[in-house]
Coordinates of C-alpha atoms in Angstrom, one line a residue:
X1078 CA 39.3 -11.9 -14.3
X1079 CA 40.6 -10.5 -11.1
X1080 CA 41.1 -6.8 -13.0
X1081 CA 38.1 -6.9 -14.0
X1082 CA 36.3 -7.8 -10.5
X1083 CA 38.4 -4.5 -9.0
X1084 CA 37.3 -3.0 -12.0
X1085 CA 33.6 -3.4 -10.8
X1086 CA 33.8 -2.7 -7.5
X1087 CA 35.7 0.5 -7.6
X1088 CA 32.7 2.2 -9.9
X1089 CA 30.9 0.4 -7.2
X1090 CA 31.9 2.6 -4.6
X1091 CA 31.9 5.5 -6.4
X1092 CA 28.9 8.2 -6.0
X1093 CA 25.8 7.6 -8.1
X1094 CA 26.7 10.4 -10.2
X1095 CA 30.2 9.3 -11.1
X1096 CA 29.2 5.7 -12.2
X1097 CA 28.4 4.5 -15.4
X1098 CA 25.4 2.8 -16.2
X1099 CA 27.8 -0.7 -16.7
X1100 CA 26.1 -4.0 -16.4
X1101 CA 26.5 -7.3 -14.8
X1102 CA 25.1 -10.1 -17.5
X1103 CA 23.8 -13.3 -15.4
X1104 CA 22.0 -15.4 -18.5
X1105 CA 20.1 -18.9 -17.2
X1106 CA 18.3 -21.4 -19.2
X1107 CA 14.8 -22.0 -18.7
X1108 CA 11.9 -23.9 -20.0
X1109 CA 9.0 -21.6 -21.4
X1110 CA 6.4 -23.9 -23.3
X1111 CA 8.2 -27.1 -23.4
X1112 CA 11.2 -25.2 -24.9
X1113 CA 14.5 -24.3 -23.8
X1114 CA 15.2 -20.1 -23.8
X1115 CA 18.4 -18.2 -22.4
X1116 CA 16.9 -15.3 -20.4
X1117 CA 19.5 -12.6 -19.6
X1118 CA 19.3 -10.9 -16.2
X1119 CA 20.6 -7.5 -16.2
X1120 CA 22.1 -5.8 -13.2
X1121 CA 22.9 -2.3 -13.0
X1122 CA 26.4 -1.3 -11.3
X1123 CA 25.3 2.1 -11.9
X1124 CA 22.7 4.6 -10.9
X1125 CA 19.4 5.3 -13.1
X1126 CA 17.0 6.2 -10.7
X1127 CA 14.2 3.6 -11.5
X1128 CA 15.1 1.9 -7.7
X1129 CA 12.8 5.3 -6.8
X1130 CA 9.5 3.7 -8.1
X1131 CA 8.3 2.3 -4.9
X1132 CA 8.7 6.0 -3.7
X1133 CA 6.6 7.1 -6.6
X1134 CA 4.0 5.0 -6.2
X1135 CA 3.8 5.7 -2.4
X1136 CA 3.3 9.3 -3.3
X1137 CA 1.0 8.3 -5.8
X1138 CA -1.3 5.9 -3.7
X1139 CA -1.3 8.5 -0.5
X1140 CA -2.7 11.6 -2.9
X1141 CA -5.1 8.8 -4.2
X1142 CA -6.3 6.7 -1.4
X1143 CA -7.4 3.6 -0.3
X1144 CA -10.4 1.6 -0.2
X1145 CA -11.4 -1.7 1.2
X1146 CA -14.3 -3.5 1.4
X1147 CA -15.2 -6.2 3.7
X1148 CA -17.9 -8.8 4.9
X1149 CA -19.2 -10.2 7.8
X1150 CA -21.3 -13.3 7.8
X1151 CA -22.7 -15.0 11.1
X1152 CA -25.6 -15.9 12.7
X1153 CA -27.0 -13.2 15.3
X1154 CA -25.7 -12.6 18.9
X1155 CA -22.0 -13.5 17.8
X1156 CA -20.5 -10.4 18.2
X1157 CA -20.2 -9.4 14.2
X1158 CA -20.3 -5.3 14.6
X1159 CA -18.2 -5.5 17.9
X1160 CA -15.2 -7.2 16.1
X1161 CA -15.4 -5.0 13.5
X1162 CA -15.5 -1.7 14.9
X1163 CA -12.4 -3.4 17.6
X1164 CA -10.5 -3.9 14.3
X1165 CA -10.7 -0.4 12.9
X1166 CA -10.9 1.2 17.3
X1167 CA -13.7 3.1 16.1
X1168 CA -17.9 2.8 16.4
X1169 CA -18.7 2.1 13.0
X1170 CA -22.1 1.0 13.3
X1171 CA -25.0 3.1 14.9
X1172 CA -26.5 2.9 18.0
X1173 CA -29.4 0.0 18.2
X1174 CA -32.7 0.4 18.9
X1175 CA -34.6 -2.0 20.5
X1176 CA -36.9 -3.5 18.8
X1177 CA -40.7 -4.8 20.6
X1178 CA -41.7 -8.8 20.7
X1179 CA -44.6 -7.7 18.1
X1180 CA -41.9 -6.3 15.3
X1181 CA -42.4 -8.3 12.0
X1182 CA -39.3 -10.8 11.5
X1183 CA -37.8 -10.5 8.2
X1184 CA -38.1 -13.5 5.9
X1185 CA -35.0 -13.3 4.0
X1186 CA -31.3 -12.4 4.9
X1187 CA -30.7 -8.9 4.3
X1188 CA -28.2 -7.1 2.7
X1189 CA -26.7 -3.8 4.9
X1190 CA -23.7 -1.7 4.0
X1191 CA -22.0 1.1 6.0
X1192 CA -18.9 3.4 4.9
X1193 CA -16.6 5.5 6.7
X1194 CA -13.5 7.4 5.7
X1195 CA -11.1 6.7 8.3
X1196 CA -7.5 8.5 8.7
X1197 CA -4.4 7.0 9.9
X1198 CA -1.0 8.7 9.7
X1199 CA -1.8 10.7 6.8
X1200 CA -3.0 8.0 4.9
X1201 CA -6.8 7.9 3.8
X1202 CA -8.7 4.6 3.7
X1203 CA -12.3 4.6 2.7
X1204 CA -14.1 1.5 4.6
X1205 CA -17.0 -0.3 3.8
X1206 CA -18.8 -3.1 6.4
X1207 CA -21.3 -5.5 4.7
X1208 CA -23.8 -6.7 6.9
X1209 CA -26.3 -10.1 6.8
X1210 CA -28.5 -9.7 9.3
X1211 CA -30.6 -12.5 9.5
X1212 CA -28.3 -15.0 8.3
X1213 CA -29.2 -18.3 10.4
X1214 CA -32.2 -16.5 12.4
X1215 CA -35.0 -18.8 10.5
X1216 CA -36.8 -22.0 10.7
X1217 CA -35.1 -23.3 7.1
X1218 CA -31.8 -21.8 6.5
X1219 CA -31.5 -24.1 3.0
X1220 CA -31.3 -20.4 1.0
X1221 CA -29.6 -18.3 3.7
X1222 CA -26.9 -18.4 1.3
X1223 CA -28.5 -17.0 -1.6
X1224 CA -29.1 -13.1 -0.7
X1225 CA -25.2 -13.3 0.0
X1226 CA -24.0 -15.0 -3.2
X1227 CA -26.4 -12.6 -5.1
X1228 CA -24.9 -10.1 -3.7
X1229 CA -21.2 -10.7 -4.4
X1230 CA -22.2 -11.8 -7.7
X1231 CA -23.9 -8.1 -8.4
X1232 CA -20.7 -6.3 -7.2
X1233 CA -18.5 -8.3 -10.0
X1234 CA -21.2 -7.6 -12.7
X1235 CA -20.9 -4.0 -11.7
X1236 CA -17.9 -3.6 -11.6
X1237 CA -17.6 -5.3 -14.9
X1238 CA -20.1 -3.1 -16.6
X1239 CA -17.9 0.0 -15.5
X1240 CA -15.2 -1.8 -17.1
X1241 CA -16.9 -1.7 -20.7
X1242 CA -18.2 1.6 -20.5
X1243 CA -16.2 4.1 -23.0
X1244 CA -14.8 6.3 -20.0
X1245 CA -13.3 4.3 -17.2
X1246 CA -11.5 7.0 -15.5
X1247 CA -13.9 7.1 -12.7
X1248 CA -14.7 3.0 -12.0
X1249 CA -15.7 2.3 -8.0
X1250 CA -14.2 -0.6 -6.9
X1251 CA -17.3 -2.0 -4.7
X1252 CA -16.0 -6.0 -5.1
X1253 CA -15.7 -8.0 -1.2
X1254 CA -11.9 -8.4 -0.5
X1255 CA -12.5 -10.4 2.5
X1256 CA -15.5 -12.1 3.9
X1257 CA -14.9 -12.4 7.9
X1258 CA -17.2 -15.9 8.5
X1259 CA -18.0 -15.6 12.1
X1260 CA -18.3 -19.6 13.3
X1261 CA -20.5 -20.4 17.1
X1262 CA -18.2 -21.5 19.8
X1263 CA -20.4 -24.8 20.3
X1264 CA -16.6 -26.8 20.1
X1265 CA -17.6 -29.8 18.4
X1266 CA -17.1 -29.1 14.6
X1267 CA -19.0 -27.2 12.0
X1268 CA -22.5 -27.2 11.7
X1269 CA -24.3 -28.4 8.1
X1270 CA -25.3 -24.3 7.3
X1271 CA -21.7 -23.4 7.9
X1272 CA -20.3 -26.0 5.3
X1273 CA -23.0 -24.9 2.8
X1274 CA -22.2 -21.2 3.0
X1275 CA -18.7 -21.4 3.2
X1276 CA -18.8 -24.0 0.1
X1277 CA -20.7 -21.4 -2.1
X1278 CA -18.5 -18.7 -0.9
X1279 CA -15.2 -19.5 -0.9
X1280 CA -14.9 -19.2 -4.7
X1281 CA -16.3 -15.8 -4.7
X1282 CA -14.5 -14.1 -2.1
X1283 CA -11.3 -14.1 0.4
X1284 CA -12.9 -16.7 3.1
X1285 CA -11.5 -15.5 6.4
X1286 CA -13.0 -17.7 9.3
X1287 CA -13.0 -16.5 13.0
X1288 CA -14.6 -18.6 16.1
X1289 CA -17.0 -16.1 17.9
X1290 CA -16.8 -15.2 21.8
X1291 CA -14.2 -18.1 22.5
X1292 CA -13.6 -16.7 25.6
X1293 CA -16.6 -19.0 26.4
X1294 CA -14.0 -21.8 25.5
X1295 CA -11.4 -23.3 27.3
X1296 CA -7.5 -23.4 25.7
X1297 CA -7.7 -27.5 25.5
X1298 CA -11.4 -27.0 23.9
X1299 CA -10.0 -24.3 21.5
X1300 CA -7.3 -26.0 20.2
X1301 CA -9.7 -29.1 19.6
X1302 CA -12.7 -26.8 18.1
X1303 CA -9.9 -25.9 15.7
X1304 CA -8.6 -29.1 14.8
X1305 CA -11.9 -30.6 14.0
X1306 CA -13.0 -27.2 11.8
X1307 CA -10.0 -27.5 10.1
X1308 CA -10.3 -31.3 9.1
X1309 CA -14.0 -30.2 8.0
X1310 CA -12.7 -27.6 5.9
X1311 CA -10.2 -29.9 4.4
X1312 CA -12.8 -33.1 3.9
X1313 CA -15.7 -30.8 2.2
X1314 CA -12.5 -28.7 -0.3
X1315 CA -12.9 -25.0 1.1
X1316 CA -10.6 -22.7 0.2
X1317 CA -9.5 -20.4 2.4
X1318 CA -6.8 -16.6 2.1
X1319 CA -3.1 -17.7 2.5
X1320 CA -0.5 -15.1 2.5
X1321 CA 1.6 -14.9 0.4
X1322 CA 5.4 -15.4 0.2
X1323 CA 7.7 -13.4 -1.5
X1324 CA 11.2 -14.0 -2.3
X1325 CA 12.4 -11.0 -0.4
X1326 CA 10.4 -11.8 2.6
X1327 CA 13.3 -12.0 5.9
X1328 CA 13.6 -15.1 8.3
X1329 CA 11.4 -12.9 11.3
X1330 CA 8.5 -12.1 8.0
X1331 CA 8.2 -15.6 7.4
X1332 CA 7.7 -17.0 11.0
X1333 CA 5.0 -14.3 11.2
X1334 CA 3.6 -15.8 8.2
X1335 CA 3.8 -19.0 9.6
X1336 CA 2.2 -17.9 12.9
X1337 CA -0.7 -16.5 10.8
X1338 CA -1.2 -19.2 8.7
X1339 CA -1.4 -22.1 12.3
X1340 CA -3.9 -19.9 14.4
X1341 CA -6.4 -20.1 11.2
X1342 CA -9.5 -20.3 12.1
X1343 CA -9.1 -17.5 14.7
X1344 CA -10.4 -17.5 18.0
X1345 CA -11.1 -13.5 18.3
X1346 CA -12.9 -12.2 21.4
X1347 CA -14.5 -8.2 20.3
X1348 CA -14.7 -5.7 23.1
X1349 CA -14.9 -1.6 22.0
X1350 CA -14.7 -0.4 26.2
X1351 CA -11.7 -0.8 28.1
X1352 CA -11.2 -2.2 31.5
X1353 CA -8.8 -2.0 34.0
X1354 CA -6.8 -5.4 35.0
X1355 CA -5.8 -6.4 38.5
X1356 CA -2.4 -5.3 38.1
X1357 CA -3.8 -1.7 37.6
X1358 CA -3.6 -1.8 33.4
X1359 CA -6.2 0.3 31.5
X1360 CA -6.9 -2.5 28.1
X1361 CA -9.8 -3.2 25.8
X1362 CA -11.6 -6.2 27.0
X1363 CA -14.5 -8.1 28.6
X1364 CA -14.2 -7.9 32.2
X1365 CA -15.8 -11.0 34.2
X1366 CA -15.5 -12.0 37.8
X1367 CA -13.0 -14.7 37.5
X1368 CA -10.5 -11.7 35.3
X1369 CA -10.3 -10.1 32.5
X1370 CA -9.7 -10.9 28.8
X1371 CA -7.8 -8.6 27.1
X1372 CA -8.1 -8.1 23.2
X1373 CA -5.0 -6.8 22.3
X1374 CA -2.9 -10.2 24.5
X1375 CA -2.1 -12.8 22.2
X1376 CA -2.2 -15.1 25.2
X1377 CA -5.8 -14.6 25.4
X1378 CA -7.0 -14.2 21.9
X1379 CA -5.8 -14.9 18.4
X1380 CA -7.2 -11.0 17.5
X1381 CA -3.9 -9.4 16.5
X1382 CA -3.0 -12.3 14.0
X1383 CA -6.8 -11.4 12.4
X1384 CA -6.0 -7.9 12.4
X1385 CA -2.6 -8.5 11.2
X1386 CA -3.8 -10.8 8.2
X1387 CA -6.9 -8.2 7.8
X1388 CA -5.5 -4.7 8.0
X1389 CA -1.8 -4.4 8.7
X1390 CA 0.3 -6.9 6.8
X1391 CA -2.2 -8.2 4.0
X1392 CA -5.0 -5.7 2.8
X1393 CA -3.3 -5.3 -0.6
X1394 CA -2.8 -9.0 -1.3
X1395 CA -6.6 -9.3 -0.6
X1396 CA -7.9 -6.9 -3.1
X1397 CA -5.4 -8.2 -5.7
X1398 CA -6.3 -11.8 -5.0
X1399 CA -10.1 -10.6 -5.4
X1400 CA -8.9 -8.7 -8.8
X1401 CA -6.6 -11.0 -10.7
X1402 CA -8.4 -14.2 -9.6
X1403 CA -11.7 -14.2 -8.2
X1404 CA -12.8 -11.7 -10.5
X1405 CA -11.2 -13.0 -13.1
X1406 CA -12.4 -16.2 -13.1
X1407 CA -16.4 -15.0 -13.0
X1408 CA -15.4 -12.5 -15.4
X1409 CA -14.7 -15.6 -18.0
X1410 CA -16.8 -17.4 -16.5
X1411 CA -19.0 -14.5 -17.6
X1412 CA -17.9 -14.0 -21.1
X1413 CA -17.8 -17.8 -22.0
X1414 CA -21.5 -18.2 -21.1
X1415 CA -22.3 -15.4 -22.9
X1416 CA -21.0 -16.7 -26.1
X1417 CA -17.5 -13.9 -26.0
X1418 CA -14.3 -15.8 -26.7
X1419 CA -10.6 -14.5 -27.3
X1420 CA -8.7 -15.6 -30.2
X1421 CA -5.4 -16.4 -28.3
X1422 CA -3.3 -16.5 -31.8
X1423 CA -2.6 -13.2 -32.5
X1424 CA -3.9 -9.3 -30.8
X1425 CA -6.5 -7.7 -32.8
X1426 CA -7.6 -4.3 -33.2
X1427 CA -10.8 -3.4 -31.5
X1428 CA -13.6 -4.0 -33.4
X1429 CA -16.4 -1.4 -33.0
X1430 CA -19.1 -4.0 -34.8
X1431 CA -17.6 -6.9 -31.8
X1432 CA -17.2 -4.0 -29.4
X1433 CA -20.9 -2.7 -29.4
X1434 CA -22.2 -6.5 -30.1
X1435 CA -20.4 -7.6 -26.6
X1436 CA -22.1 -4.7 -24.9
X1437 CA -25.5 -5.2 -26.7
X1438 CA -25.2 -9.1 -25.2
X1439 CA -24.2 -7.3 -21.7
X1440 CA -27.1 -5.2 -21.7
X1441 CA -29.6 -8.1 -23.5
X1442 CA -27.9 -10.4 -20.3
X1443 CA -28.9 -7.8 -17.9
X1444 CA -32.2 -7.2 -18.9
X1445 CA -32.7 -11.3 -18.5
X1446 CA -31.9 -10.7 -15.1
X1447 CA -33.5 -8.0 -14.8
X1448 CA -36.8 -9.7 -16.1
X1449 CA -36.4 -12.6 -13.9
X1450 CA -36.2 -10.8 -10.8
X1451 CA -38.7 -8.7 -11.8
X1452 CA -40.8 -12.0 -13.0
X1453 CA -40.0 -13.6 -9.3
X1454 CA -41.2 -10.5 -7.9
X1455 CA -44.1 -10.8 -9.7
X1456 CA -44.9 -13.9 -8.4
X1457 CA -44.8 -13.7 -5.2
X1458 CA -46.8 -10.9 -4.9
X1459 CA -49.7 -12.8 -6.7
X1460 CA -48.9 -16.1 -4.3
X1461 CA -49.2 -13.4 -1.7
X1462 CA -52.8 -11.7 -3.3
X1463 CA -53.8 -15.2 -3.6
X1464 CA -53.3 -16.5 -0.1
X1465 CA -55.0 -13.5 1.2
X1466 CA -57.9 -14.1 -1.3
X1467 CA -58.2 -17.6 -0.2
X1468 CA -57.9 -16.5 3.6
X1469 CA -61.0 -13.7 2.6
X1470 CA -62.8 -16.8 1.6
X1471 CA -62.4 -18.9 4.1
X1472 CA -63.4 -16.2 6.1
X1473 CA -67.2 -15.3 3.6
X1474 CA -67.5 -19.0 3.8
X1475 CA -67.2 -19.3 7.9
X1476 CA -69.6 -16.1 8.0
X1477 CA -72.0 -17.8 5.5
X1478 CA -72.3 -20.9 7.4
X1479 CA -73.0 -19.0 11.0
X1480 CA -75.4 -17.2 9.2
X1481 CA -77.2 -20.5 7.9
X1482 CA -77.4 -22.3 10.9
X1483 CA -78.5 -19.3 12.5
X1484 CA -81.6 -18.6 10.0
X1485 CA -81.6 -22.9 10.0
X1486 CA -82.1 -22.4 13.7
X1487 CA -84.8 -19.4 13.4
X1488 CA -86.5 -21.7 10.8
X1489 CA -87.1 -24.7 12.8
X1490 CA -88.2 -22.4 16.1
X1491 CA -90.5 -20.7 13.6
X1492 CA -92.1 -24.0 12.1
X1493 CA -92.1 -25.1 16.4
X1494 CA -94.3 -22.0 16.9
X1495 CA -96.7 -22.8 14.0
X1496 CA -97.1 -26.0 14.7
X1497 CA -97.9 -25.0 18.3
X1498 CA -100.4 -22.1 17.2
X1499 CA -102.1 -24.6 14.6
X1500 CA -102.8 -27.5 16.9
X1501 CA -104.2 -24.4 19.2
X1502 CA -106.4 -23.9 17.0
X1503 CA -107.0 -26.8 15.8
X1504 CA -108.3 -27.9 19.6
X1505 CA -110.4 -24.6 19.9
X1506 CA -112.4 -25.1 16.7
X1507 CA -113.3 -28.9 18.3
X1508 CA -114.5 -27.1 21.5
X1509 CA -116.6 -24.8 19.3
X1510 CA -118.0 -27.7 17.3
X1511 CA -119.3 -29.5 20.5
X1512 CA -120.9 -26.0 22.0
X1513 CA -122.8 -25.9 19.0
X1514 CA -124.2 -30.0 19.5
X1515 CA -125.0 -29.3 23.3
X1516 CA -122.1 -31.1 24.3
X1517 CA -119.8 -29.9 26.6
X1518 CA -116.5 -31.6 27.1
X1519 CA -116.1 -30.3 30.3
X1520 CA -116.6 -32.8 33.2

């Protein structure tokens, strides 16, 4: 046994080239199905050049590129494009303008998208910001949600139609990775819109929350604010991103995992212009007369962790969390209400008959929606007709009423005037009688 340990490390320490590809033969029992089965784990002592693959793919994914696309859901005034173009250190949204008091308020939540290509150390990254401006601006917020939902839920059903096209070389990957739910520093707990939203969206995307402008907050009220959201978070059963862990991951990775994970929901304070601090420092941050709060301290703000989860450490595990699950589970979610099911037994051959009948119910399922927007569209446009119909006659029927008492009025002045004019003459023709009798009634 001891030979054959020298043996191994000696072609260990030889040069790649020298070695022969010998193995090391490690073979565990496990349980797959309820069944016991000896897998064999094979290690190489020698060099085949497979260990490279990481380097291939990096090559691979830098000619390529990368895209990401995120959302950003908050009432108004919270700072939404701020943070984001703080996260990315570049304006991504354009200038504002002001808007009079007389500007007609939308009535829904719209939907707003904005792309960049950005550039970082020779490594491409095409961005894109989804807005909802609007969200939590109205009287009754019952169906802020909707527009949002509707929105994610169009993304998968393209991105599923590109999927069961005959050429898929080209598919755009337009799916949310992240929604970034932006949370008002009140610091008592969450309000009844934010459990609704998050509770319709959590399923459908990476739910990221962040408490807005806490800066406004206190450390003892933040920590508090952050307790109580995350005991509402637990009570009402919203999922939120985790990182992952990975076997590989080293002691320092994991306590910056474990950092991540604790600051959740984020207390994040945006700021694109930098100030100078009374020790003489130039920093982005919000500059106020009792100091200054700097974005990039971790003393002041938990905007590095957000950035860290968001951009540096886990934009990869977002989009394949978003592929292999969230997708996946509306995708058959999809298929099973459209009457497709897998026969799990055995793998089939593609059927052109099944193949062009799953497309046909795609396309028949699309034109139902299709028809049903289009139907709802329909509709209100007449409820719209009618109520300016009805408002028409209201008005005719106001107009026609001034106009009858007003002839009403001339009327009754007219019939005042003849009977005025008839008892005139009425009195002359008596005079007239008694001329003509030698009376006068005269005194």
């Amino acid at each position: 046994m001891a030979s054959q340990t020298e043996t191994v490390e000696s072609q260990t320490n030889q040069k790649p080239e020298a070695r022969d590809a010998s193995v090391v033969v490690d073979t565990v029992d496990v349980l797959q199905n309820g069944n016991a089965t000896s897998v064999v784990r094979r290690k190489l002592t020698g060099f085949v050049g497979f260990s490279n693959l990481p380097i291939q793919w990096h090559r691979k994914s830098i000619k390529k590129g990368f895209n990401f696309n995120v959302m950003v859901v908050g009432e108004s005034g919270l700072g939404k494009s701020t943070l984001v173009s703080t996260l990315f250190n570049m304006p991504l949204y354009p200038p504002r303008s002001e808007k009079r008091p007389s500007a007609e308020v939308p009535k829904t939540v719209a939907i707003q998208s904005i792309s960049a290509d950005l550039e970082e150390g020779g490594v491409n990254l095409r961005l894109t910001v989804v807005d909802t401006p609007g969200f939590g601006d109205f009287v009754n917020n019952d169906d802020a949600w909707r527009p949002i939902v509707e929105n994610i839920e169009q993304r998968f059903d393209a991105f599923l139609e590109a999927e069961n096209k005959v050429n898929r070389a080209n598919i755009v990957d337009n799916r949310i990775h992240a929604i970034i739910y932006f949370i008002a520093p009140t610091g008592h707990s969450l309000k009844p819109l934010d459990i609704e939203v998050m509770k319709k969206l959590h399923n459908k995307a990476n739910l990221i929350p962040v408490i807005a402008k806490s800066d406004i907050l206190a450390d003892e009220e933040i920590v508090a604010f952050k307790a109580r959201i995350r005991a509402d978070l637990d009570y009402h059963k919203i999922n939120l991103f985790e990182t992952p862990r990975y076997e590989v991951d080293s002691d320092e990775t994991m306590e910056e995992k474990t950092s991540i994970i604790s600051k959740i929901p984020f207390a994040i304070v945006g700021a694109t212009s930098e100030v100078t601090t009374p020790d003489g420092r130039l920093v982005r941050g919000r500059k106020y007369p009792w100091g200054v709060v700097e974005v990039d301290n971790e003393d002041h703000c938990d905007f590095l962790k957000l950035r860290a989860m968001l951009v540096k450490n886990y934009m990869e595990e977002l989009k394949e969390y978003t592929n292999e699950f969230l997708y996946e589970n509306y995708r058959a979610a999809k298929l099973t209400a459209m009457g497709v099911s897998q026969d799990q037994s055995v793998f089939k051959e593609i059927n052109p008959a099944a193949k062009q009948e799953e497309e046909r119910a795609l396309h028949q399922a699309k034109l139902l929606k299709m028809e049903a927007e289009m139907r709802m569209v329909f509709q209100q446009k007449v409820a719209e007709k009618e109520q300016r119909l009805k408002q028409s006659e209201d008005e005719l029927f106001a107009r026609h009423r001034e106009m009858k008492e007003s002839l009403d009025k001339q009327r009754r002045e007219l019939e005042a005037k003849k009977a005025q004019i008839e008892s005139g003459k009425a009195y002359m023709s008596t005079e007239e009688k008694s001329r003509k009798k030698g009376f006068s009634l005269r005194s």
